[in-house]
PDB file of C-alpha atoms in Angstrom:
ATOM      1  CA  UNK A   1     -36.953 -20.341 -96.081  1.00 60.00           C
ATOM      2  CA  UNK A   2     -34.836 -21.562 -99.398  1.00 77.00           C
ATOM      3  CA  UNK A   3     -32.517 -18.047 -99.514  1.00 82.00           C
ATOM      4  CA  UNK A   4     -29.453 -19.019-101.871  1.00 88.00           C
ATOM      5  CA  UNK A   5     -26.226 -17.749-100.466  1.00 91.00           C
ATOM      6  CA  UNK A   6     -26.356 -14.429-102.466  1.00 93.00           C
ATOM      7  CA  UNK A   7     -29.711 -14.044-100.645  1.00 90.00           C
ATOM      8  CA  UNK A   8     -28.943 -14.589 -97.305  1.00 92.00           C
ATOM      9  CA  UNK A   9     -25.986 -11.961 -98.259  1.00 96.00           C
ATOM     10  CA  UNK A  10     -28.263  -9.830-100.036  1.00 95.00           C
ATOM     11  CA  UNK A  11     -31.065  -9.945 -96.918  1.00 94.00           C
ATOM     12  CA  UNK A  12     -28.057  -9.458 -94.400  1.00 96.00           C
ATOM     13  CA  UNK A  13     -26.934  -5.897 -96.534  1.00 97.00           C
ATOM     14  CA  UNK A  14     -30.100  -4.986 -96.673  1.00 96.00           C
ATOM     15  CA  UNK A  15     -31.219  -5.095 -93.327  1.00 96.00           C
ATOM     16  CA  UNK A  16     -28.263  -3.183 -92.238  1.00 97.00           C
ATOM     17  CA  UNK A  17     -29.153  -0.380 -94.813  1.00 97.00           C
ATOM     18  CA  UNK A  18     -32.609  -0.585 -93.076  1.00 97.00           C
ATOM     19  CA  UNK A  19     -31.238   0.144 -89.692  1.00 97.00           C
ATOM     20  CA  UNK A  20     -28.670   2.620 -91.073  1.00 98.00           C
ATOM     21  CA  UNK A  21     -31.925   4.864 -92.489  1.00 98.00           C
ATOM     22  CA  UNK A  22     -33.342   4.250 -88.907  1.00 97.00           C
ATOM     23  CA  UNK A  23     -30.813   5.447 -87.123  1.00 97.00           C
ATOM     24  CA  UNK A  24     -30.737   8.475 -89.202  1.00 97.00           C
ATOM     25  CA  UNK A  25     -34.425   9.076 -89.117  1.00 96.00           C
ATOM     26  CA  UNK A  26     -34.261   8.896 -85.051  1.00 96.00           C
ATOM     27  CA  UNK A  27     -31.327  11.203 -84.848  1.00 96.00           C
ATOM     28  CA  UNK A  28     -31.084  13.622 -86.985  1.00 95.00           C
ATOM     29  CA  UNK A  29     -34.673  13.599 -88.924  1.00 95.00           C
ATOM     30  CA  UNK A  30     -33.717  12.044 -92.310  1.00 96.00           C
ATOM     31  CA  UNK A  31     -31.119  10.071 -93.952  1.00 97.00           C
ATOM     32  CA  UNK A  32     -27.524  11.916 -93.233  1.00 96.00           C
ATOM     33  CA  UNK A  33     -24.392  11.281 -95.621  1.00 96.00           C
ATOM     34  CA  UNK A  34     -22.184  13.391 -93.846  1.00 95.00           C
ATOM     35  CA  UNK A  35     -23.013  10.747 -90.394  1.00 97.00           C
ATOM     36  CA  UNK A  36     -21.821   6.733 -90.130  1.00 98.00           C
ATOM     37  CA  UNK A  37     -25.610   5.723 -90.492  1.00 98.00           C
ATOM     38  CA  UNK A  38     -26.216   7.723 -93.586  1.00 98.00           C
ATOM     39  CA  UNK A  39     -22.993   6.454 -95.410  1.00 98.00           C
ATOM     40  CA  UNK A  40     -23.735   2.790 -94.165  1.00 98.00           C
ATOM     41  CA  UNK A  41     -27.590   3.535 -95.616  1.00 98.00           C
ATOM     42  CA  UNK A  42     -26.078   5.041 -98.876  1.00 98.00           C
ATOM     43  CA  UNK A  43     -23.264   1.712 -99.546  1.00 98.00           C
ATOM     44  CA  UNK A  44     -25.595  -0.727 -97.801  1.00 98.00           C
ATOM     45  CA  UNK A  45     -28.462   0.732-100.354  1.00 98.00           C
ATOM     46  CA  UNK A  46     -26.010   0.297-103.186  1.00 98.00           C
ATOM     47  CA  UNK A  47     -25.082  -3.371-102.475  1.00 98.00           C
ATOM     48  CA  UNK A  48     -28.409  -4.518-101.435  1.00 97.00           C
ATOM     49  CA  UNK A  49     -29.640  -3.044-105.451  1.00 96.00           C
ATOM     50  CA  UNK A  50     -26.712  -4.406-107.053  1.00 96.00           C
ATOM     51  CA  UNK A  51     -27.355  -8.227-105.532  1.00 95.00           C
ATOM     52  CA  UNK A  52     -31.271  -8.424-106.053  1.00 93.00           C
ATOM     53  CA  UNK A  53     -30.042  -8.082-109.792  1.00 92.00           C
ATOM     54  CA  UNK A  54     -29.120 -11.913-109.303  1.00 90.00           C
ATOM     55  CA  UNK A  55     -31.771 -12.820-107.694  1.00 89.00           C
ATOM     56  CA  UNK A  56     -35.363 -14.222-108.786  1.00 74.00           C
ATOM     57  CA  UNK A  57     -38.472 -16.067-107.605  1.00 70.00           C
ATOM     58  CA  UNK A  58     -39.390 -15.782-111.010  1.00 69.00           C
ATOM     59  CA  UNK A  59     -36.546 -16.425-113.629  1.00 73.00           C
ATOM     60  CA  UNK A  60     -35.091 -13.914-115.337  1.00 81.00           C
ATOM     61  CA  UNK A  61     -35.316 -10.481-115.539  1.00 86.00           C
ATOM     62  CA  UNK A  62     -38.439  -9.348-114.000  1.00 85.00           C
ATOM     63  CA  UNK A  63     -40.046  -5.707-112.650  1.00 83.00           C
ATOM     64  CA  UNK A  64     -37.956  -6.974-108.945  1.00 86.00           C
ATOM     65  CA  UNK A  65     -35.410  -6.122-110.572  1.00 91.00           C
ATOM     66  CA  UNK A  66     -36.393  -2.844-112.216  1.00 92.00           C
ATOM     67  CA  UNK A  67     -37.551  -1.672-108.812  1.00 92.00           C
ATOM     68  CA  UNK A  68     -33.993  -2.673-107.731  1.00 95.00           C
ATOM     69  CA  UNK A  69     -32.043  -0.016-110.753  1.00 97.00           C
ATOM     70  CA  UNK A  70     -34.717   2.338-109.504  1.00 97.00           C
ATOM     71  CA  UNK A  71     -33.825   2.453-106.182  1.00 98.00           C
ATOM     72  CA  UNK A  72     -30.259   2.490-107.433  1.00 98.00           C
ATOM     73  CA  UNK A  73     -30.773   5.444-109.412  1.00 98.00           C
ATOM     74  CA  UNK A  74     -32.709   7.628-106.539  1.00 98.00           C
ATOM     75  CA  UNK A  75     -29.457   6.964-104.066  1.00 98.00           C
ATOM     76  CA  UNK A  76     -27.191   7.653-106.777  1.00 98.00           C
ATOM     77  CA  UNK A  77     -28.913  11.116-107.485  1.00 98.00           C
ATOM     78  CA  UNK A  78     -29.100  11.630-103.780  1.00 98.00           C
ATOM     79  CA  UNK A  79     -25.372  11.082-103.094  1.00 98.00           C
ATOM     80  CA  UNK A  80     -24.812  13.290-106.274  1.00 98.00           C
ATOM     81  CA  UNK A  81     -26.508  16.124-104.505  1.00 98.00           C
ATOM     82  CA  UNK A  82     -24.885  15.886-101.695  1.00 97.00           C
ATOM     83  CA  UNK A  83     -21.363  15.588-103.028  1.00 97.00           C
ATOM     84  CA  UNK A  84     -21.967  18.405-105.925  1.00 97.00           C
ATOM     85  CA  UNK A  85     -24.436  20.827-104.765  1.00 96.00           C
ATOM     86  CA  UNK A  86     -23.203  21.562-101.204  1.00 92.00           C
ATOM     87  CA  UNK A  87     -23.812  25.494-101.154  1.00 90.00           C
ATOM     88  CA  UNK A  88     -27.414  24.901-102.310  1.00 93.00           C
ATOM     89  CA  UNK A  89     -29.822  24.958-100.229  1.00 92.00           C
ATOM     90  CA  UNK A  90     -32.705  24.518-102.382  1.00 95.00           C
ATOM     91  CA  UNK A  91     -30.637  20.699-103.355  1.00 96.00           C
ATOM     92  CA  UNK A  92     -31.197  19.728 -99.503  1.00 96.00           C
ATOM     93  CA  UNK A  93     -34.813  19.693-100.458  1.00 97.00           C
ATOM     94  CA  UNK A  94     -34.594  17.283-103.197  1.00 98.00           C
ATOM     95  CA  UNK A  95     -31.286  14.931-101.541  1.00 97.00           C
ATOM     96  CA  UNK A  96     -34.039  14.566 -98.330  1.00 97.00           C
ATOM     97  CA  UNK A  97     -36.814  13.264-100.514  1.00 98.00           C
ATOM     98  CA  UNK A  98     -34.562  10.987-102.697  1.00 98.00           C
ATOM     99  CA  UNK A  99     -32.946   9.542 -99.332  1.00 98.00           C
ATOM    100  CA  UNK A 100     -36.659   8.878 -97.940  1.00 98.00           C
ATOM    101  CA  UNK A 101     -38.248   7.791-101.082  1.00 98.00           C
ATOM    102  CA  UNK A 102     -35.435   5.156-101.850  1.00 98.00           C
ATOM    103  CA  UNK A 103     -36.177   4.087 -98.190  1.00 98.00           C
ATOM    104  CA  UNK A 104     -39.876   3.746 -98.875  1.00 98.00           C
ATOM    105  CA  UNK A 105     -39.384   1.599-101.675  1.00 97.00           C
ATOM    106  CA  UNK A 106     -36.600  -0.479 -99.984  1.00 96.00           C
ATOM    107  CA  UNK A 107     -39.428  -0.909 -97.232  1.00 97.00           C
ATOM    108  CA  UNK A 108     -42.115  -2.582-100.631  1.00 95.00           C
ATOM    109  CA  UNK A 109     -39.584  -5.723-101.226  1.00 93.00           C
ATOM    110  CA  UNK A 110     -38.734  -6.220 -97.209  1.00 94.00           C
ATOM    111  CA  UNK A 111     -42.483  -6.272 -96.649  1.00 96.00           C
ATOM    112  CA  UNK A 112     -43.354  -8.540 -99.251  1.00 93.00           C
ATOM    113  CA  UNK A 113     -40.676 -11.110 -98.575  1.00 91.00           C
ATOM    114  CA  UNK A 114     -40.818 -11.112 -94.720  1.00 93.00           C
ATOM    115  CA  UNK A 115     -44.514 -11.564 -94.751  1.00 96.00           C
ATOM    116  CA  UNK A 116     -44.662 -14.363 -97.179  1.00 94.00           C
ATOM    117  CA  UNK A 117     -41.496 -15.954 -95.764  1.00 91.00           C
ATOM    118  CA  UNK A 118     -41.995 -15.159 -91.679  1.00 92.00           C
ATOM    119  CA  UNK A 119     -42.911 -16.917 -89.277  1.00 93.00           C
ATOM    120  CA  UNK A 120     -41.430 -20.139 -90.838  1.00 90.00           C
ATOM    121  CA  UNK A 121     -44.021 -22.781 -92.098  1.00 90.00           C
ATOM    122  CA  UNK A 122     -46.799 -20.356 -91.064  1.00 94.00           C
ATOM    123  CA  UNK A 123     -46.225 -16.924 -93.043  1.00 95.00           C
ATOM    124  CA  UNK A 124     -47.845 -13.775 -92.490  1.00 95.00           C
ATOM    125  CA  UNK A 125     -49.435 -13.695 -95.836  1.00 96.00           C
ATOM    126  CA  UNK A 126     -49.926 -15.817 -98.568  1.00 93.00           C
ATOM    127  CA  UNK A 127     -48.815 -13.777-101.574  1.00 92.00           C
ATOM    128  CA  UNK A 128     -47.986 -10.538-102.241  1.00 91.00           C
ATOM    129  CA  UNK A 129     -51.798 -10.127-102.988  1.00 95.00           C
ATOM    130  CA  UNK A 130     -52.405 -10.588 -99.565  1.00 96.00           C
ATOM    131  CA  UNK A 131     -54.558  -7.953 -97.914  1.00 97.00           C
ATOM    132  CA  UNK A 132     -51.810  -7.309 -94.724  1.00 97.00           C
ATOM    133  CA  UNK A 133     -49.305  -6.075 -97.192  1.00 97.00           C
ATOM    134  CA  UNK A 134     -51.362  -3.903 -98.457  1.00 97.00           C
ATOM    135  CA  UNK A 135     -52.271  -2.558 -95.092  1.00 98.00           C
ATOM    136  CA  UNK A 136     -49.206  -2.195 -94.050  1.00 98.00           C
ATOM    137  CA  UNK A 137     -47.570  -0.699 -97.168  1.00 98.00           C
ATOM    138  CA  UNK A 138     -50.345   1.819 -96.961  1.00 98.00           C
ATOM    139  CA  UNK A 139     -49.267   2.428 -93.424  1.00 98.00           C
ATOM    140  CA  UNK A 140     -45.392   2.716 -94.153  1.00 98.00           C
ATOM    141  CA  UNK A 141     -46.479   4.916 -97.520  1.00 98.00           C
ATOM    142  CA  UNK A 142     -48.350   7.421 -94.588  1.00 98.00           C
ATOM    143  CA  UNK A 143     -45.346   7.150 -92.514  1.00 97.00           C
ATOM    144  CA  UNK A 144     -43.311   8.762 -95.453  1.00 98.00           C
ATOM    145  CA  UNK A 145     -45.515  11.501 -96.460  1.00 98.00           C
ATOM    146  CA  UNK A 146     -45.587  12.510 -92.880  1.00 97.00           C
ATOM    147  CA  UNK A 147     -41.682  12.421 -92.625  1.00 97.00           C
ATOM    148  CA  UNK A 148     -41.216  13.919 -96.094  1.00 98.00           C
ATOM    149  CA  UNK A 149     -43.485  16.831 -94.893  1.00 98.00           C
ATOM    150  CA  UNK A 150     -41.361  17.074 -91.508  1.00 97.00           C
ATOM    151  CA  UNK A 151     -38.341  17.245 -93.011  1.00 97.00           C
ATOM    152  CA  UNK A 152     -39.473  20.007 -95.335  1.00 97.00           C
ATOM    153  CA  UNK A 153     -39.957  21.900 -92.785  1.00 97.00           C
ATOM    154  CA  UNK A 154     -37.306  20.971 -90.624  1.00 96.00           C
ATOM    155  CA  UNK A 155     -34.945  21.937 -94.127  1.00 96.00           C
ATOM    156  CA  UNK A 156     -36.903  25.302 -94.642  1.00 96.00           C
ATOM    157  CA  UNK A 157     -36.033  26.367 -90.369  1.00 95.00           C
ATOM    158  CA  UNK A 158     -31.822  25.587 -91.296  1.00 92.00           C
ATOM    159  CA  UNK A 159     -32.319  27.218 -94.667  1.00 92.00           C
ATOM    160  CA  UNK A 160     -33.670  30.153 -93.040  1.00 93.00           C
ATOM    161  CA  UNK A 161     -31.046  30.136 -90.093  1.00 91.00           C
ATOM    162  CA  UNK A 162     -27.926  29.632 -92.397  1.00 87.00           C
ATOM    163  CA  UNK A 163     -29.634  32.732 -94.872  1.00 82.00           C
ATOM    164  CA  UNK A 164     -29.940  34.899 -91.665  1.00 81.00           C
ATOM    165  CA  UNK A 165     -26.374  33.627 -90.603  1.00 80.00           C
ATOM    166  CA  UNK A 166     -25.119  34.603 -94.167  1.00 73.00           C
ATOM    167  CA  UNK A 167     -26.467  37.671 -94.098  1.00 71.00           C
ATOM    168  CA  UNK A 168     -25.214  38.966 -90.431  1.00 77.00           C
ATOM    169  CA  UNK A 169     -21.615  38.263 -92.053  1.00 77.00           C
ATOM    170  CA  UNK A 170     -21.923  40.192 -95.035  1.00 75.00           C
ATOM    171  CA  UNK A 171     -23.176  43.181 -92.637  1.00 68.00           C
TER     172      UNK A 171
END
């Protein structure tokens, strides 16, 4: 499989970021800071970004690595929106997408790598131009439109409870 060790530390963070968006997904609907799996998604996220910075198939700085700042940058904006903007609940909107879209794009790397690396000596696919990528990043790209649509309506029912909540106080 030829994974330096900054790889195999890299793949090992970045599989537990994987399962810490999973989790989250299964339990509560979306990626949860305030929850063990969300802040282990969030840090995990962070790390796994950070470390693909060192690596490359290619040799220097390439658009890997780009997609790696990128991914960076939506967590970053996510965790800011959840730290700064707690009383808003039109923020909840945009921290849910940011959480799921970094997630979507953590999903394009781990796709391409474990299908041109897995099963060892007989991979999946050949290169990242191989047709059951594509498939299945068109699959996982479904998958997210479908969970960013749940979870905007899923964020629009507790905006609409915590409004009515808000309002039976003030009464």
């Amino acid at each position: 499989m030829n994974l330096s060790g900054l790889g195999v530390f890299h793949t090992v963070i970045g599989l537990t970021a994987l399962l810490g968006a999973v989790l989250g997904f299964i339990s509560y609907g979306k990626i949860n800071l305030k929850v063990l799996s969300g802040k282990l998604y969030f840090y995990a996220t962070a790390i796994t970004s950070l470390t693909a910075l060192g690596i490359s198939k290619q040799g220097g700085f390439n658009a890997g690595h780009v997609f790696s700042l990128f991914i960076l940058v939506l967590v970053t904006v996510a965790y800011w929106l959840h730290a700064t903007k707690k009383s808003s609940t039109k923020a909840r909107y945009f921290e849910n997408f940011l959480w799921s879209f970094s997630f979507f794009l953590s999903l394009v790397p781990a796709v391409n790598e474990t299908f041109t690396r897995v099963p060892v000596g007989r991979p999946l696919a050949t290169d990242i131009n191989d047709p059951i990528i594509g498939q299945t990043l068109l699959f996982l790209f479904v998958l997210f439109i479908i969970a960013v649509i749940f979870q905007y309506f899923k964020q629009k029912k507790i905006n609409t409870e915590l409004g009515a909540e808000l309002k039976s106080r003030v009464q």
